[in-house]
Amino acid sequence: MGGWQDPVEVCVIVKAAPETGQTHGETVCVAGIDIYGNWHRLYPMPFKLLSNEQRFNRWDIISTRWRSAAPKDMRLESKRVDHESIVKVRNVKESERHEFARRAIVESLTEEKEKGRSFALIRPENPEFIIRSLSDAERTKSQRRRDTLLSQTDMFSGDSTVLTPDVAPYSFHYRFEHEGKTLTHACIDWETERTFFKWRDQYGEEETLRMMRDKWGQDMPERGIAFAMGTHRVTKFNKWLLSGVIRVNRSAQASLI
């Protein structure tokens, strides 16, 4: 295992829950892009051990020392971080975010995989937001996994992204076109589920579903949407996952809302 490398600055785009049974305890996996549009997957990220000054959210630029994640994780973008070295540099202004993210957008997931890359930001064509009711068996299975995660970890301690103790009675998906194919992916961005529970408490379930269809299904695609796609650490699964849904204007002239 190599020594620590000079700090890298990364704008956080994706934050994902750890897998059940993972070895790093109270951690999350964080991914983001640098000023050149290159992806960096940073872990373990033990939020409980971070000071208030170190804790960060999406669109914060952080600096951290790092070293190779190999041999446990051979993905090109994966870096093992020294959490004690983490510094929150600044928040990317709303007026800068779209231009910043557009640097990372690529045309082909196939080409990215051929280059050995495991993270990519794409423009989905004709995205269709789908809300699907979960069966009792599916909810029970998801609840067991959620209970396991919560018993193992305070993984979002001190952070605005909170893994809720309950499983939503729905799963959220996107059907979209890419490279001439129609694809369907579950949306595993935790923000989507958090929004469901928050809005349901305020507006009730029926109105929440209508509002989510409007926002994720119409408003975001019309204004400009990008998908952060990441691959699983276990290469035998060999598939892309929809890790994050991001608002990104199509041109610099478009206004930011």
mmCIF file of C-alpha atoms in Angstrom:
data_model
loop_
_atom_site.group_PDB
_atom_site.id
_atom_site.type_symbol
_atom_site.label_atom_id
_atom_site.label_comp_id
_atom_site.label_asym_id
_atom_site.label_seq_id
_atom_site.Cartn_x
_atom_site.Cartn_y
_atom_site.Cartn_z
ATOM 1 C CA MET A 1 0.000 0.000 0.000
ATOM 2 C CA GLY A 2 1.472 3.360 -1.031
ATOM 3 C CA GLY A 3 1.878 6.406 1.157
ATOM 4 C CA TRP A 4 -0.386 9.431 1.308
ATOM 5 C CA GLN A 5 -0.461 11.588 -1.800
ATOM 6 C CA ASP A 6 -0.748 15.370 -1.952
ATOM 7 C CA PRO A 7 -4.297 16.638 -1.307
ATOM 8 C CA VAL A 8 -6.820 16.581 -4.129
ATOM 9 C CA GLU A 9 -9.700 19.049 -4.341
ATOM 10 C CA VAL A 10 -13.059 17.528 -5.273
ATOM 11 C CA CYS A 11 -16.510 19.059 -5.684
ATOM 12 C CA VAL A 12 -18.938 16.616 -4.068
ATOM 13 C CA ILE A 13 -21.675 15.449 -6.453
ATOM 14 C CA VAL A 14 -22.749 12.051 -5.101
ATOM 15 C CA LYS A 15 -23.137 10.652 -1.593
ATOM 16 C CA ALA A 16 -24.247 7.040 -1.265
ATOM 17 C CA ALA A 17 -25.023 4.703 1.616
ATOM 18 C CA PRO A 18 -22.564 1.872 2.321
ATOM 19 C CA GLU A 19 -23.384 -1.704 1.464
ATOM 20 C CA THR A 20 -24.614 -4.031 4.181
ATOM 21 C CA GLY A 21 -21.697 -5.893 5.695
ATOM 22 C CA GLN A 22 -19.046 -3.452 4.553
ATOM 23 C CA THR A 23 -15.939 -3.266 6.723
ATOM 24 C CA HIS A 24 -15.531 0.444 7.337
ATOM 25 C CA GLY A 25 -18.240 0.931 9.969
ATOM 26 C CA GLU A 26 -19.771 4.373 10.194
ATOM 27 C CA THR A 27 -18.951 5.609 6.702
ATOM 28 C CA VAL A 28 -20.375 6.765 3.430
ATOM 29 C CA CYS A 29 -19.006 6.678 -0.092
ATOM 30 C CA VAL A 30 -18.543 10.110 -1.615
ATOM 31 C CA ALA A 31 -17.864 10.921 -5.262
ATOM 32 C CA GLY A 32 -17.218 14.167 -7.046
ATOM 33 C CA ILE A 33 -15.344 15.912 -9.826
ATOM 34 C CA ASP A 34 -12.265 18.118 -9.901
ATOM 35 C CA ILE A 35 -11.839 21.343 -11.872
ATOM 36 C CA TYR A 36 -10.965 19.327 -14.985
ATOM 37 C CA GLY A 37 -14.133 17.209 -14.839
ATOM 38 C CA ASN A 38 -12.367 14.056 -13.598
ATOM 39 C CA TRP A 39 -14.202 11.808 -11.139
ATOM 40 C CA HIS A 40 -12.910 10.820 -7.700
ATOM 41 C CA ARG A 41 -14.546 8.225 -5.442
ATOM 42 C CA LEU A 42 -13.520 8.963 -1.846
ATOM 43 C CA TYR A 43 -13.919 6.533 1.042
ATOM 44 C CA PRO A 44 -14.204 5.627 3.816
ATOM 45 C CA MET A 45 -15.923 8.826 4.872
ATOM 46 C CA PRO A 46 -16.737 8.553 8.612
ATOM 47 C CA PHE A 47 -18.992 11.557 9.167
ATOM 48 C CA LYS A 48 -19.268 10.869 12.885
ATOM 49 C CA LEU A 49 -15.531 11.498 13.226
ATOM 50 C CA LEU A 50 -15.527 14.735 11.253
ATOM 51 C CA SER A 51 -15.593 18.062 13.035
ATOM 52 C CA ASN A 52 -18.363 20.544 12.339
ATOM 53 C CA GLU A 53 -15.938 22.521 10.174
ATOM 54 C CA GLN A 54 -15.168 19.433 8.076
ATOM 55 C CA ARG A 55 -18.709 18.249 7.360
ATOM 56 C CA PHE A 56 -19.896 18.915 3.859
ATOM 57 C CA ASN A 57 -22.833 18.670 1.475
ATOM 58 C CA ARG A 58 -23.344 18.362 -2.267
ATOM 59 C CA TRP A 59 -21.616 21.189 -4.174
ATOM 60 C CA ASP A 60 -19.011 21.701 -1.450
ATOM 61 C CA ILE A 61 -15.393 21.512 -2.578
ATOM 62 C CA ILE A 62 -13.287 19.489 -0.160
ATOM 63 C CA SER A 63 -9.565 18.834 0.012
ATOM 64 C CA THR A 64 -8.123 15.577 1.340
ATOM 65 C CA ARG A 65 -4.955 13.505 1.324
ATOM 66 C CA TRP A 66 -5.400 10.151 -0.370
ATOM 67 C CA ARG A 67 -3.769 6.908 -1.434
ATOM 68 C CA SER A 68 -4.640 4.077 -3.756
ATOM 69 C CA ALA A 69 -7.662 1.939 -2.847
ATOM 70 C CA ALA A 70 -6.095 -1.120 -4.498
ATOM 71 C CA PRO A 71 -6.112 -4.059 -4.200
ATOM 72 C CA LYS A 72 -9.512 -4.071 -2.465
ATOM 73 C CA ASP A 73 -10.967 -1.662 -4.990
ATOM 74 C CA MET A 74 -9.426 -1.592 -8.444
ATOM 75 C CA ARG A 75 -11.752 1.023 -9.917
ATOM 76 C CA LEU A 76 -9.776 3.824 -11.526
ATOM 77 C CA GLU A 77 -11.454 6.679 -9.633
ATOM 78 C CA SER A 78 -11.374 5.098 -6.156
ATOM 79 C CA LYS A 79 -9.213 6.754 -3.528
ATOM 80 C CA ARG A 80 -8.782 5.914 0.123
ATOM 81 C CA VAL A 81 -8.836 9.144 2.126
ATOM 82 C CA ASP A 82 -7.212 10.390 5.302
ATOM 83 C CA HIS A 83 -10.316 11.769 6.993
ATOM 84 C CA GLU A 84 -8.264 13.809 9.451
ATOM 85 C CA SER A 85 -6.883 15.834 6.546
ATOM 86 C CA ILE A 86 -10.280 16.813 5.126
ATOM 87 C CA VAL A 87 -10.809 20.536 4.704
ATOM 88 C CA LYS A 88 -13.999 22.120 3.383
ATOM 89 C CA VAL A 89 -12.628 24.656 0.935
ATOM 90 C CA ARG A 90 -15.780 26.402 -0.272
ATOM 91 C CA ASN A 91 -19.259 25.921 -1.651
ATOM 92 C CA VAL A 92 -19.674 26.203 -5.408
ATOM 93 C CA LYS A 93 -21.980 29.134 -6.092
ATOM 94 C CA GLU A 94 -25.288 28.323 -7.748
ATOM 95 C CA SER A 95 -24.293 30.497 -10.698
ATOM 96 C CA GLU A 96 -21.200 28.291 -11.255
ATOM 97 C CA ARG A 97 -22.632 24.808 -10.753
ATOM 98 C CA HIS A 98 -23.992 24.079 -14.219
ATOM 99 C CA GLU A 99 -20.797 25.081 -16.012
ATOM 100 C CA PHE A 100 -18.782 23.070 -13.483
ATOM 101 C CA ALA A 101 -20.846 19.907 -13.987
ATOM 102 C CA ARG A 102 -20.946 20.211 -17.782
ATOM 103 C CA ARG A 103 -17.176 19.636 -17.835
ATOM 104 C CA ALA A 104 -17.780 16.058 -16.714
ATOM 105 C CA ILE A 105 -20.588 15.137 -19.130
ATOM 106 C CA VAL A 106 -19.689 12.349 -21.570
ATOM 107 C CA GLU A 107 -21.467 10.921 -24.600
ATOM 108 C CA SER A 108 -21.055 7.167 -24.121
ATOM 109 C CA LEU A 109 -21.103 4.848 -21.109
ATOM 110 C CA THR A 110 -19.763 2.116 -23.349
ATOM 111 C CA GLU A 111 -16.688 4.163 -24.196
ATOM 112 C CA GLU A 112 -16.174 5.106 -20.549
ATOM 113 C CA LYS A 113 -16.224 1.451 -19.503
ATOM 114 C CA GLU A 114 -13.818 0.561 -22.323
ATOM 115 C CA LYS A 115 -11.454 3.192 -20.923
ATOM 116 C CA GLY A 116 -11.656 1.500 -17.525
ATOM 117 C CA ARG A 117 -13.717 4.226 -15.899
ATOM 118 C CA SER A 118 -16.321 3.529 -13.257
ATOM 119 C CA PHE A 119 -18.037 6.903 -12.911
ATOM 120 C CA ALA A 120 -19.641 9.056 -15.586
ATOM 121 C CA LEU A 121 -22.062 11.930 -15.973
ATOM 122 C CA ILE A 122 -24.443 11.608 -18.934
ATOM 123 C CA ARG A 123 -27.347 13.424 -20.517
ATOM 124 C CA PRO A 124 -30.244 10.950 -20.636
ATOM 125 C CA GLU A 125 -32.459 11.172 -23.694
ATOM 126 C CA ASN A 126 -36.235 11.240 -23.194
ATOM 127 C CA PRO A 127 -36.076 10.478 -19.445
ATOM 128 C CA GLU A 128 -39.300 9.142 -17.967
ATOM 129 C CA PHE A 129 -39.684 9.174 -14.178
ATOM 130 C CA ILE A 130 -41.461 6.069 -12.872
ATOM 131 C CA ILE A 131 -42.917 5.512 -9.415
ATOM 132 C CA ARG A 132 -43.634 1.868 -8.638
ATOM 133 C CA SER A 133 -45.508 0.519 -5.611
ATOM 134 C CA LEU A 134 -43.551 -2.050 -3.631
ATOM 135 C CA SER A 135 -45.111 -5.356 -2.687
ATOM 136 C CA ASP A 136 -45.220 -6.372 0.960
ATOM 137 C CA ALA A 137 -42.378 -8.851 0.328
ATOM 138 C CA GLU A 138 -40.251 -6.182 -1.346
ATOM 139 C CA ARG A 139 -40.847 -3.721 1.480
ATOM 140 C CA THR A 140 -39.988 -6.354 4.085
ATOM 141 C CA LYS A 141 -36.727 -7.178 2.307
ATOM 142 C CA SER A 142 -35.799 -3.498 1.975
ATOM 143 C CA GLN A 143 -36.719 -2.837 5.604
ATOM 144 C CA ARG A 144 -34.433 -5.640 6.801
ATOM 145 C CA ARG A 145 -31.547 -4.150 4.857
ATOM 146 C CA ARG A 146 -32.337 -0.672 6.196
ATOM 147 C CA ASP A 147 -32.517 -1.944 9.777
ATOM 148 C CA THR A 148 -29.136 -3.633 9.337
ATOM 149 C CA LEU A 149 -27.550 -0.427 8.084
ATOM 150 C CA LEU A 150 -29.021 1.645 10.895
ATOM 151 C CA SER A 151 -27.895 -0.838 13.552
ATOM 152 C CA GLN A 152 -24.355 -0.816 12.176
ATOM 153 C CA THR A 153 -23.825 2.849 11.609
ATOM 154 C CA ASP A 154 -24.568 6.479 12.246
ATOM 155 C CA MET A 155 -23.374 6.976 8.708
ATOM 156 C CA PHE A 156 -24.861 10.397 8.019
ATOM 157 C CA SER A 157 -24.233 11.852 11.478
ATOM 158 C CA GLY A 158 -24.145 15.618 11.418
ATOM 159 C CA ASP A 159 -25.031 15.765 7.731
ATOM 160 C CA SER A 160 -28.179 17.008 6.024
ATOM 161 C CA THR A 161 -28.564 13.673 4.200
ATOM 162 C CA VAL A 162 -30.298 11.330 6.640
ATOM 163 C CA LEU A 163 -31.094 7.693 6.016
ATOM 164 C CA THR A 164 -34.679 7.412 7.230
ATOM 165 C CA PRO A 165 -35.556 4.419 9.459
ATOM 166 C CA ASP A 166 -38.560 3.522 7.300
ATOM 167 C CA VAL A 167 -38.605 2.275 3.739
ATOM 168 C CA ALA A 168 -40.758 4.196 1.299
ATOM 169 C CA PRO A 169 -43.709 2.172 -0.057
ATOM 170 C CA TYR A 170 -42.504 3.057 -3.558
ATOM 171 C CA SER A 171 -39.375 2.651 -5.634
ATOM 172 C CA PHE A 172 -38.252 5.386 -7.993
ATOM 173 C CA HIS A 173 -36.861 4.696 -11.467
ATOM 174 C CA TYR A 174 -35.923 6.364 -14.708
ATOM 175 C CA ARG A 175 -36.510 4.909 -18.151
ATOM 176 C CA PHE A 176 -34.376 6.700 -20.715
ATOM 177 C CA GLU A 177 -32.525 6.320 -23.985
ATOM 178 C CA HIS A 178 -28.754 6.167 -24.278
ATOM 179 C CA GLU A 179 -26.599 5.045 -27.199
ATOM 180 C CA GLY A 180 -29.657 3.898 -29.127
ATOM 181 C CA LYS A 181 -30.929 1.683 -26.294
ATOM 182 C CA THR A 182 -33.819 2.066 -23.870
ATOM 183 C CA LEU A 183 -32.603 1.587 -20.298
ATOM 184 C CA THR A 184 -34.371 1.467 -16.944
ATOM 185 C CA HIS A 185 -32.480 2.154 -13.722
ATOM 186 C CA ALA A 186 -33.556 2.450 -10.115
ATOM 187 C CA CYS A 187 -32.725 5.875 -8.714
ATOM 188 C CA ILE A 188 -30.555 5.275 -5.636
ATOM 189 C CA ASP A 189 -29.929 8.947 -4.911
ATOM 190 C CA TRP A 190 -31.049 9.200 -1.268
ATOM 191 C CA GLU A 191 -32.366 12.724 -1.857
ATOM 192 C CA THR A 192 -35.311 11.293 -3.769
ATOM 193 C CA GLU A 193 -36.497 9.115 -0.909
ATOM 194 C CA ARG A 194 -35.877 11.837 1.664
ATOM 195 C CA THR A 195 -38.040 14.192 -0.355
ATOM 196 C CA PHE A 196 -40.858 11.634 -0.426
ATOM 197 C CA PHE A 197 -41.007 11.417 3.385
ATOM 198 C CA LYS A 198 -40.580 15.175 3.886
ATOM 199 C CA TRP A 199 -43.335 16.083 1.452
ATOM 200 C CA ARG A 200 -45.645 13.315 2.629
ATOM 201 C CA ASP A 201 -45.549 14.751 6.157
ATOM 202 C CA GLN A 202 -46.435 18.168 4.757
ATOM 203 C CA TYR A 203 -48.847 17.444 1.911
ATOM 204 C CA GLY A 204 -50.050 13.855 2.210
ATOM 205 C CA GLU A 205 -49.122 10.888 0.030
ATOM 206 C CA GLU A 206 -51.271 11.511 -3.049
ATOM 207 C CA GLU A 207 -50.156 15.127 -3.406
ATOM 208 C CA THR A 208 -46.528 14.143 -2.779
ATOM 209 C CA LEU A 209 -46.554 11.643 -5.625
ATOM 210 C CA ARG A 210 -48.048 14.263 -7.935
ATOM 211 C CA MET A 211 -45.405 16.811 -6.918
ATOM 212 C CA MET A 212 -42.582 14.306 -7.397
ATOM 213 C CA ARG A 213 -43.832 13.397 -10.873
ATOM 214 C CA ASP A 214 -43.895 17.106 -11.693
ATOM 215 C CA LYS A 215 -40.383 17.796 -10.366
ATOM 216 C CA TRP A 216 -38.462 14.660 -11.383
ATOM 217 C CA GLY A 217 -40.578 13.771 -14.378
ATOM 218 C CA GLN A 218 -41.199 17.153 -16.011
ATOM 219 C CA ASP A 219 -39.452 20.137 -14.454
ATOM 220 C CA MET A 220 -35.941 18.701 -14.151
ATOM 221 C CA PRO A 221 -35.849 17.072 -17.614
ATOM 222 C CA GLU A 222 -37.205 20.248 -19.222
ATOM 223 C CA ARG A 223 -34.695 22.535 -17.514
ATOM 224 C CA GLY A 224 -31.759 20.173 -17.907
ATOM 225 C CA ILE A 225 -30.900 16.925 -16.149
ATOM 226 C CA ALA A 226 -27.815 14.741 -15.850
ATOM 227 C CA PHE A 227 -27.346 11.266 -14.393
ATOM 228 C CA ALA A 228 -24.304 10.353 -12.315
ATOM 229 C CA MET A 229 -23.650 6.718 -13.190
ATOM 230 C CA GLY A 230 -21.305 4.529 -11.161
ATOM 231 C CA THR A 231 -20.314 0.878 -11.323
ATOM 232 C CA HIS A 232 -20.371 -1.709 -8.548
ATOM 233 C CA ARG A 233 -17.105 -2.515 -6.800
ATOM 234 C CA VAL A 234 -17.616 -6.238 -7.506
ATOM 235 C CA THR A 235 -16.691 -6.543 -11.175
ATOM 236 C CA LYS A 236 -18.799 -9.650 -11.803
ATOM 237 C CA PHE A 237 -21.943 -7.505 -11.575
ATOM 238 C CA ASN A 238 -20.517 -5.392 -14.423
ATOM 239 C CA LYS A 239 -23.349 -2.886 -14.645
ATOM 240 C CA TRP A 240 -23.945 0.823 -14.223
ATOM 241 C CA LEU A 241 -26.000 2.165 -11.316
ATOM 242 C CA LEU A 242 -27.914 5.453 -11.255
ATOM 243 C CA SER A 243 -26.179 7.028 -8.262
ATOM 244 C CA GLY A 244 -27.330 10.616 -8.573
ATOM 245 C CA VAL A 245 -29.778 12.895 -10.397
ATOM 246 C CA ILE A 246 -28.449 16.395 -10.965
ATOM 247 C CA ARG A 247 -29.924 19.560 -12.407
ATOM 248 C CA VAL A 248 -27.538 20.789 -15.110
ATOM 249 C CA ASN A 249 -28.555 23.417 -17.646
ATOM 250 C CA ARG A 250 -27.874 22.541 -21.263
ATOM 251 C CA SER A 251 -26.173 25.848 -22.039
ATOM 252 C CA ALA A 252 -24.464 28.697 -20.264
ATOM 253 C CA GLN A 253 -27.252 31.048 -21.382
ATOM 254 C CA ALA A 254 -29.961 29.141 -19.510
ATOM 255 C CA SER A 255 -30.933 30.591 -16.161
ATOM 256 C CA LEU A 256 -30.389 28.737 -12.898
ATOM 257 C CA ILE A 257 -33.379 28.038 -10.707
#
